[in-house]
Short mmCIF file of C-alpha atoms and ligand atoms in Angstrom, two decimals:
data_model
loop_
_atom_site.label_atom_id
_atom_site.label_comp_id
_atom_site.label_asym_id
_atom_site.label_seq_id
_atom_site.Cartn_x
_atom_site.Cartn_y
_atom_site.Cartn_z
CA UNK A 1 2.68 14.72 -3.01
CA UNK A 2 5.76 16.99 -2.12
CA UNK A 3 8.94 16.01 0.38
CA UNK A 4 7.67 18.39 2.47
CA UNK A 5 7.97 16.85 6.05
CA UNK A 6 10.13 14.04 4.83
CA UNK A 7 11.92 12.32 7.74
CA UNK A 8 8.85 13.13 9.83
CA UNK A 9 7.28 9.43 10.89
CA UNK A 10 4.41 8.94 8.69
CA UNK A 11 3.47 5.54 9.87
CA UNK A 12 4.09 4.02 13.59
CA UNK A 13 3.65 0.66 14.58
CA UNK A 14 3.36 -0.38 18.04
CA UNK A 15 2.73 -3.77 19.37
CA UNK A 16 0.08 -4.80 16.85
CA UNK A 17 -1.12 -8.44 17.32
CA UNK A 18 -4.20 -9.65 15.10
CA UNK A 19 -5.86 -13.40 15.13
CA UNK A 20 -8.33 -15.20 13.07
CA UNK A 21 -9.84 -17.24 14.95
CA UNK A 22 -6.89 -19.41 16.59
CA UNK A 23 -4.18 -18.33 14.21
CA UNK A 24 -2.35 -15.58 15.77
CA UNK A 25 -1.40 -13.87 12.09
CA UNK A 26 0.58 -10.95 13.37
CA UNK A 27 2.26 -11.25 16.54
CA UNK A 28 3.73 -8.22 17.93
CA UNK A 29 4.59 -5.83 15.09
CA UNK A 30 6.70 -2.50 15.78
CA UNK A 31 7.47 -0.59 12.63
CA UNK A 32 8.10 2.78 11.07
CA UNK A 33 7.95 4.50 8.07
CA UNK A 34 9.28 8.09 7.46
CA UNK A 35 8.01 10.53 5.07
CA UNK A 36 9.01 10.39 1.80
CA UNK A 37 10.37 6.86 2.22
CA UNK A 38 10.04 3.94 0.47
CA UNK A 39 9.51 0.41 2.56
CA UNK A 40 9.26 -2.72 0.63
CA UNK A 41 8.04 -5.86 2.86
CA UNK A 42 9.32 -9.10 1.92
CA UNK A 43 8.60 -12.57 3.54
CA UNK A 44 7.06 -16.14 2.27
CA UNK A 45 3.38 -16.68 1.69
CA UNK A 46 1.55 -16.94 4.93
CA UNK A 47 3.33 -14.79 7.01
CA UNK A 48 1.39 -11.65 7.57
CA UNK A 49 2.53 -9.10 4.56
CA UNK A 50 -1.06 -8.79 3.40
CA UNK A 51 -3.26 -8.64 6.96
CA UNK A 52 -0.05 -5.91 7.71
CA UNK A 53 -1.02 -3.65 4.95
CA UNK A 54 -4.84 -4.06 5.48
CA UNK A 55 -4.55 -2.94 9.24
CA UNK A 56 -2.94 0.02 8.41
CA UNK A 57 -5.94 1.74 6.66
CA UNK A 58 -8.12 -0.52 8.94
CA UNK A 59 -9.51 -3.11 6.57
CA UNK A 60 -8.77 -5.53 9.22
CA UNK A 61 -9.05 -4.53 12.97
CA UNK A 62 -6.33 -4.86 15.17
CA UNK A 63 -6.42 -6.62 18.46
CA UNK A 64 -4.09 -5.29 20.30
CA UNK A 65 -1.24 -2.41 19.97
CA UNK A 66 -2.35 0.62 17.70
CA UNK A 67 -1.49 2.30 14.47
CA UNK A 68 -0.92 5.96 13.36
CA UNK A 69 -0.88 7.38 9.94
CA UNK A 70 0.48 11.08 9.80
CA UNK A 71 -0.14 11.08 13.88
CA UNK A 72 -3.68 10.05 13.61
CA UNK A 73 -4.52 7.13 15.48
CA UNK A 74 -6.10 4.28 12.66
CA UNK A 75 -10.24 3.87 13.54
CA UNK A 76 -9.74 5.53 17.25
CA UNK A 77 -9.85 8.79 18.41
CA UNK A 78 -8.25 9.31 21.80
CA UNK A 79 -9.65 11.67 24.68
CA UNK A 80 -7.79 12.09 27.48
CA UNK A 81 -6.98 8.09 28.93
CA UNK A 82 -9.87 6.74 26.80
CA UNK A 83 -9.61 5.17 23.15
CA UNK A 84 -12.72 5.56 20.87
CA UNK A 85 -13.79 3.41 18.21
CA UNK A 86 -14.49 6.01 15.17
CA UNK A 87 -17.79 6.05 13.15
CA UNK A 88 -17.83 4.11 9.60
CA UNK A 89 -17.46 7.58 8.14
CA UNK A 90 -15.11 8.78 10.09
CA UNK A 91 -12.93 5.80 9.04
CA UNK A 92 -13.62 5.97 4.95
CA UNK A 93 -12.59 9.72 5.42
CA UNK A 94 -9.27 8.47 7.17
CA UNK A 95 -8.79 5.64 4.36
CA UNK A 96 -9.25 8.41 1.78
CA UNK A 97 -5.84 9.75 2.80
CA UNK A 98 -4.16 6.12 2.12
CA UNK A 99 -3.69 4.99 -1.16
CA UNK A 100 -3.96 0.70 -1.75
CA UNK A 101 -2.68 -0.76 -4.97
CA UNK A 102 -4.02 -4.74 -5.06
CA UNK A 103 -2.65 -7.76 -6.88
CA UNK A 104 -5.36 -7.76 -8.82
CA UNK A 105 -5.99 -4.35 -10.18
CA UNK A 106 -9.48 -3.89 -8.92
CA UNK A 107 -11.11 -1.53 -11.37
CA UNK A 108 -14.74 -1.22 -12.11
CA UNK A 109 -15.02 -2.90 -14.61
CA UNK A 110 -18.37 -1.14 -15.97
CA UNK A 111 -16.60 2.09 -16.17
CA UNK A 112 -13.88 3.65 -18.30
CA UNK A 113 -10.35 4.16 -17.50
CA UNK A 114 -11.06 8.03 -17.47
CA UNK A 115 -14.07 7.25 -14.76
CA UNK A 116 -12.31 4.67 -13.03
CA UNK A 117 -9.87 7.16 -11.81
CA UNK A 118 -12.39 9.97 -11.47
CA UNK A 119 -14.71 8.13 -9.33
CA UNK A 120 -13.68 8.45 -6.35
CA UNK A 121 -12.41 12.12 -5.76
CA UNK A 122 -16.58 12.39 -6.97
CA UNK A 123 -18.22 10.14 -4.63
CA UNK A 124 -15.31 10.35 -1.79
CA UNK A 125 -14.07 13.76 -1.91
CA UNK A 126 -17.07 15.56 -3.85
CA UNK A 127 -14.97 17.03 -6.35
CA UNK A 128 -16.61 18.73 -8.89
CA UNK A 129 -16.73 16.06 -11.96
CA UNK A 130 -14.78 18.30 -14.47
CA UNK A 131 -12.59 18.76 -12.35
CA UNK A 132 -12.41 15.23 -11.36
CA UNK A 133 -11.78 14.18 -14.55
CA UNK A 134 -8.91 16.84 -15.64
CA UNK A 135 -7.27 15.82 -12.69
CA UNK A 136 -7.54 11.80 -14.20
CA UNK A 137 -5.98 12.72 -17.45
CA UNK A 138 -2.97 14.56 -16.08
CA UNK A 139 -2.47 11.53 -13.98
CA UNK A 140 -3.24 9.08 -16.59
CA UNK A 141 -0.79 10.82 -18.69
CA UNK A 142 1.54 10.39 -15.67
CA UNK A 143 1.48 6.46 -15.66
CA UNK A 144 1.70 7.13 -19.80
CA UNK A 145 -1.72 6.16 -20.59
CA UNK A 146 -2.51 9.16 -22.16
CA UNK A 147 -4.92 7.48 -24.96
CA UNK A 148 -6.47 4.74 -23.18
CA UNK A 149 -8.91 7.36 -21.35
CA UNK A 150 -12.35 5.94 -22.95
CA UNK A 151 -11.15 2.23 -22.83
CA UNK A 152 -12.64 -0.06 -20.44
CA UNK A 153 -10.41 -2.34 -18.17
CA UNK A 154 -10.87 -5.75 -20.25
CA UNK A 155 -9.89 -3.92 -22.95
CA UNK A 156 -6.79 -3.11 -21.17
CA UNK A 157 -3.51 -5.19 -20.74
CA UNK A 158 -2.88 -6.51 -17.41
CA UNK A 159 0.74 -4.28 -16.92
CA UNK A 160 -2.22 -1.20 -18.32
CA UNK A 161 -4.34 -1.73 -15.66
CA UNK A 162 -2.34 -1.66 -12.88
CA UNK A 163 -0.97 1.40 -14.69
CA UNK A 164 -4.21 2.75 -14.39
CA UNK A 165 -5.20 1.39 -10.89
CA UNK A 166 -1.74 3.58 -9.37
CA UNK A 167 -3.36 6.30 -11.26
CA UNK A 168 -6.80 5.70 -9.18
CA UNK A 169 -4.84 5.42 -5.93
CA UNK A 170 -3.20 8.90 -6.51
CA UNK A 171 -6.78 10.48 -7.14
CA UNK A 172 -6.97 10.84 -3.68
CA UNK A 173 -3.48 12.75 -2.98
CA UNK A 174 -3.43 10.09 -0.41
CA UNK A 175 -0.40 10.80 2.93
CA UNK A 176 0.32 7.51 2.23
CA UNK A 177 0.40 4.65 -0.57
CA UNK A 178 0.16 0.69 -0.06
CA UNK A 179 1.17 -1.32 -2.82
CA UNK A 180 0.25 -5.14 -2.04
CA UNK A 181 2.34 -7.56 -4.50
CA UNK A 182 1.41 -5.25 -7.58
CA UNK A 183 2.99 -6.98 -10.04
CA UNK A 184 2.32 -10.48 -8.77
CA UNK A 185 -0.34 -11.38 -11.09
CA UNK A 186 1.34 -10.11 -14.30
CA UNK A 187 2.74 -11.56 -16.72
CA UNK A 188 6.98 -11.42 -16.47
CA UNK A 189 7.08 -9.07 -19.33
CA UNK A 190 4.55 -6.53 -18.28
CA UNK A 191 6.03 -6.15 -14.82
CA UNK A 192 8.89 -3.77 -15.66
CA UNK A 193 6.35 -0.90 -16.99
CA UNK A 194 4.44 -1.27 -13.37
CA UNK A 195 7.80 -1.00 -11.32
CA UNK A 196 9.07 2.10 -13.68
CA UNK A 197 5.67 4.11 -12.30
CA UNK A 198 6.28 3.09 -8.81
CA UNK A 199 10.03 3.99 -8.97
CA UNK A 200 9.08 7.10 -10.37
CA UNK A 201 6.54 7.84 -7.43
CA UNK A 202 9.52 6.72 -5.43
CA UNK A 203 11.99 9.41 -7.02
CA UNK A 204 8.86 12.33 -6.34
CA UNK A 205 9.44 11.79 -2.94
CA UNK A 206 6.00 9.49 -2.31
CA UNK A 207 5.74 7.53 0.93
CA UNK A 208 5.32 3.78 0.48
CA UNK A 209 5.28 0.58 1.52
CA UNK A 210 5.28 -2.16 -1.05
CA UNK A 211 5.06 -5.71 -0.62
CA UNK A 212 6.79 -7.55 -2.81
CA UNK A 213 8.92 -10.76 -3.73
CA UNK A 214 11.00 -8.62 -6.90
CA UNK A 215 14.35 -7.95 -4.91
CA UNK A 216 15.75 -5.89 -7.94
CA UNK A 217 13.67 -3.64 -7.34
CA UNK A 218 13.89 -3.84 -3.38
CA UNK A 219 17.61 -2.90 -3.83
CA UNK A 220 17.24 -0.23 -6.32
CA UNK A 221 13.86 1.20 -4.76
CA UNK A 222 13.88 0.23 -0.96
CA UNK A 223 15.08 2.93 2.19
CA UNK A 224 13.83 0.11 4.01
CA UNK A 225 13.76 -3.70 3.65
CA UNK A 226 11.68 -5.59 6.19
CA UNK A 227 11.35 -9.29 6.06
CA UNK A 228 8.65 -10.84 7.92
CA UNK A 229 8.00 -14.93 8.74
CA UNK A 230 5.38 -16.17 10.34
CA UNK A 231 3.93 -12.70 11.98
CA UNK A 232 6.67 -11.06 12.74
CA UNK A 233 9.30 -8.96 11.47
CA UNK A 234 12.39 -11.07 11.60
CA UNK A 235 14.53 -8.57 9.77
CA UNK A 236 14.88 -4.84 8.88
CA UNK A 237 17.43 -2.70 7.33
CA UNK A 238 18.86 -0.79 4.23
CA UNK A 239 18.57 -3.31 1.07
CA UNK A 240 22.00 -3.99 1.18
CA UNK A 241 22.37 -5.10 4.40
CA UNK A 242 19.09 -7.34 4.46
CA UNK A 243 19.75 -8.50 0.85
CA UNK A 244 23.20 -8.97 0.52
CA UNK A 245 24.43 -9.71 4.28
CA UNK A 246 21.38 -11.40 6.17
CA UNK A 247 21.78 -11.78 9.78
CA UNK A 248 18.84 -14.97 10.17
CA UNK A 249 18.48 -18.01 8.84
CA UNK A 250 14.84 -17.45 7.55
CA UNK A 251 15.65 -14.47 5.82
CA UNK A 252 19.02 -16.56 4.50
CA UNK A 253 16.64 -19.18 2.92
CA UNK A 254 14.11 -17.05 1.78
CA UNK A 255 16.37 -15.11 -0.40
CA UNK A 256 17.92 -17.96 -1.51
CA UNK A 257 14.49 -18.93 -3.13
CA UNK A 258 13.68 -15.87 -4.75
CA UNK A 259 16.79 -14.76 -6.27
P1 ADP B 1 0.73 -13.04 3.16
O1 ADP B 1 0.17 -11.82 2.53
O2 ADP B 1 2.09 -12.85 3.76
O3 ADP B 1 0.72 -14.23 2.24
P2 ADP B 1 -1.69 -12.98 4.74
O4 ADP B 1 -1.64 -11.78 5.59
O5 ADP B 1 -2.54 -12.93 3.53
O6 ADP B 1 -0.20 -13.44 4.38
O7 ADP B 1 -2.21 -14.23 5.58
C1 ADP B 1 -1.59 -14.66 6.76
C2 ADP B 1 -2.40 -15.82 7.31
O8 ADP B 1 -3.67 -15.36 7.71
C3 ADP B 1 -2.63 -16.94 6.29
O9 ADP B 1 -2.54 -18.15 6.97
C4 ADP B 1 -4.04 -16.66 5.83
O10 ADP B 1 -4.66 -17.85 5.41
C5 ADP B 1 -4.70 -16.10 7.06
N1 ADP B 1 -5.77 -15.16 6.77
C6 ADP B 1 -5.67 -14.00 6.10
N2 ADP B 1 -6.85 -13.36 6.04
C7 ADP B 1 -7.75 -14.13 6.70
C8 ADP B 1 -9.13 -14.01 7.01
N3 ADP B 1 -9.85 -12.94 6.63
N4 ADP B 1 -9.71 -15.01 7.72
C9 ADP B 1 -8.99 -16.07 8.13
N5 ADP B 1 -7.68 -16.24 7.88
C10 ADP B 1 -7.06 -15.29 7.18
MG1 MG B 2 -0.44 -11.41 0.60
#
């Protein structure tokens, strides 16, 4: 990925609501993300960080309001008034272009590291598989797993394989990457080698939105700081005016719990 474009909007936001069953779990969101920008999304557990990111490459539906990634409407395709719903392939092909980074790493565990980050621009993309797998050890040399290519994931330490999982995400040259509270389910001493790849992403100019609760990083990383209670975003601004001077009283107590 290049700065080319940056300042363009890369993500919009408009008016997205979305329910389970009685509990209304995002409730009128409006946000936007510029190319080449870096949003981190903060806010307690329950309030909507996770559905957020999953809407935005469609893994959960919207019900009202819409989404648009690069000026692509998310699952629709609009023709003249009318909205349609896009086919199943149509919508892998658009989540091809969006990169998601889980808590929990994710990788096949049957395959190597090499073929975990091959697989997809194979099966997805139909790269050829040399190619494919070049293009996996340049990256994995990116994220400084260089000699781990034949290991397998349990093999792996937990700050490795969400080394390696980043790696899988940028396969794809996605538009767009998704980090959801990477470095949640890490030990504290492996998180620092998974926040020095994303801050390096960060520095190349990569669009992201990361959820989060580790405000160092927030302040040193962030364009954007968003903080979000109970489905909707309470709060947005440059780190140091969400972090360091914020305006509500959720936001005030939330901070005051994490740092
Ligand atoms: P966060 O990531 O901020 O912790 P989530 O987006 O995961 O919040 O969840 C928000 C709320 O929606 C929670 O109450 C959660 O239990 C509920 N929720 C999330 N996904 C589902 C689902 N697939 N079905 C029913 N409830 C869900
Ligand atoms: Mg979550």
């Amino acid at each position: 990925m290049s700065d080319a474009g940056a300042g363009r909007t890369m993500v919009d936001i408009k008016a997205v609501h979305k329910s389970f069953g009685t509990l209304e779990v995002l409730r009128g969101i409006d946000l936007e993300v510029r190319t080449g920008e870096v949003t981190v999304v903060l806010g307690p557990s329950g309030s909507g960080k996770s559905t957020l990111l999953r809407t935005i490459n469609h893994l959960e539906k919207v019900d009202s309001g819409w989404i648009s990634v690069d000026g692509s409407l998310v699952g629709y395709r609009r023709s003249g008034d009318k909205l349609y719903e896009l086919r199943e392939r149509e919508v892998l092909k658009q989540r091809t272009q969006i990169g998601f980074v889980f808590q929990n790493f994710n990788l096949f565990p049957h395959l190597t590291v090499l073929e975990n980050i091959a697989e997809a621009p194979v099966s997805a993309l139909k790269r050829p598989r040399k190619d494919a797998l070049d293009s996996a050890r340049r990256l994995l040399d990116r994220v400084g797993l260089a000699d781990k290519a034949g290991a397998y994931p349990k093999q792996l330490s937990g700050g490795q394989q969400q080394r390696v999982a980043i790696a899988r995400a940028l396969a794809l040259e996605p538009k767009l990457l998704l980090f959801d509270e990477p470095t949640s389910a890490l030990d504290p001493e492996l998180v620092g080698e998974v926040l020095d790849v994303i801050k390096d992403l960060a520095l190349q100019g990569t669009t992201m939105i990361v959820v989060t609760h580790e405000i160092g990083f927030a302040r040193e990383v962030a364009d954007t700081v968003v903080f979000m209670d109970e489905g909707r975003i309470v709060e947005q601004g440059a780190p140091g005016d969400v972090l360091d001077a914020p305006r509500h009283d959720r936001t005030k107590a939330f901070l005051s719990k994490v740092l």
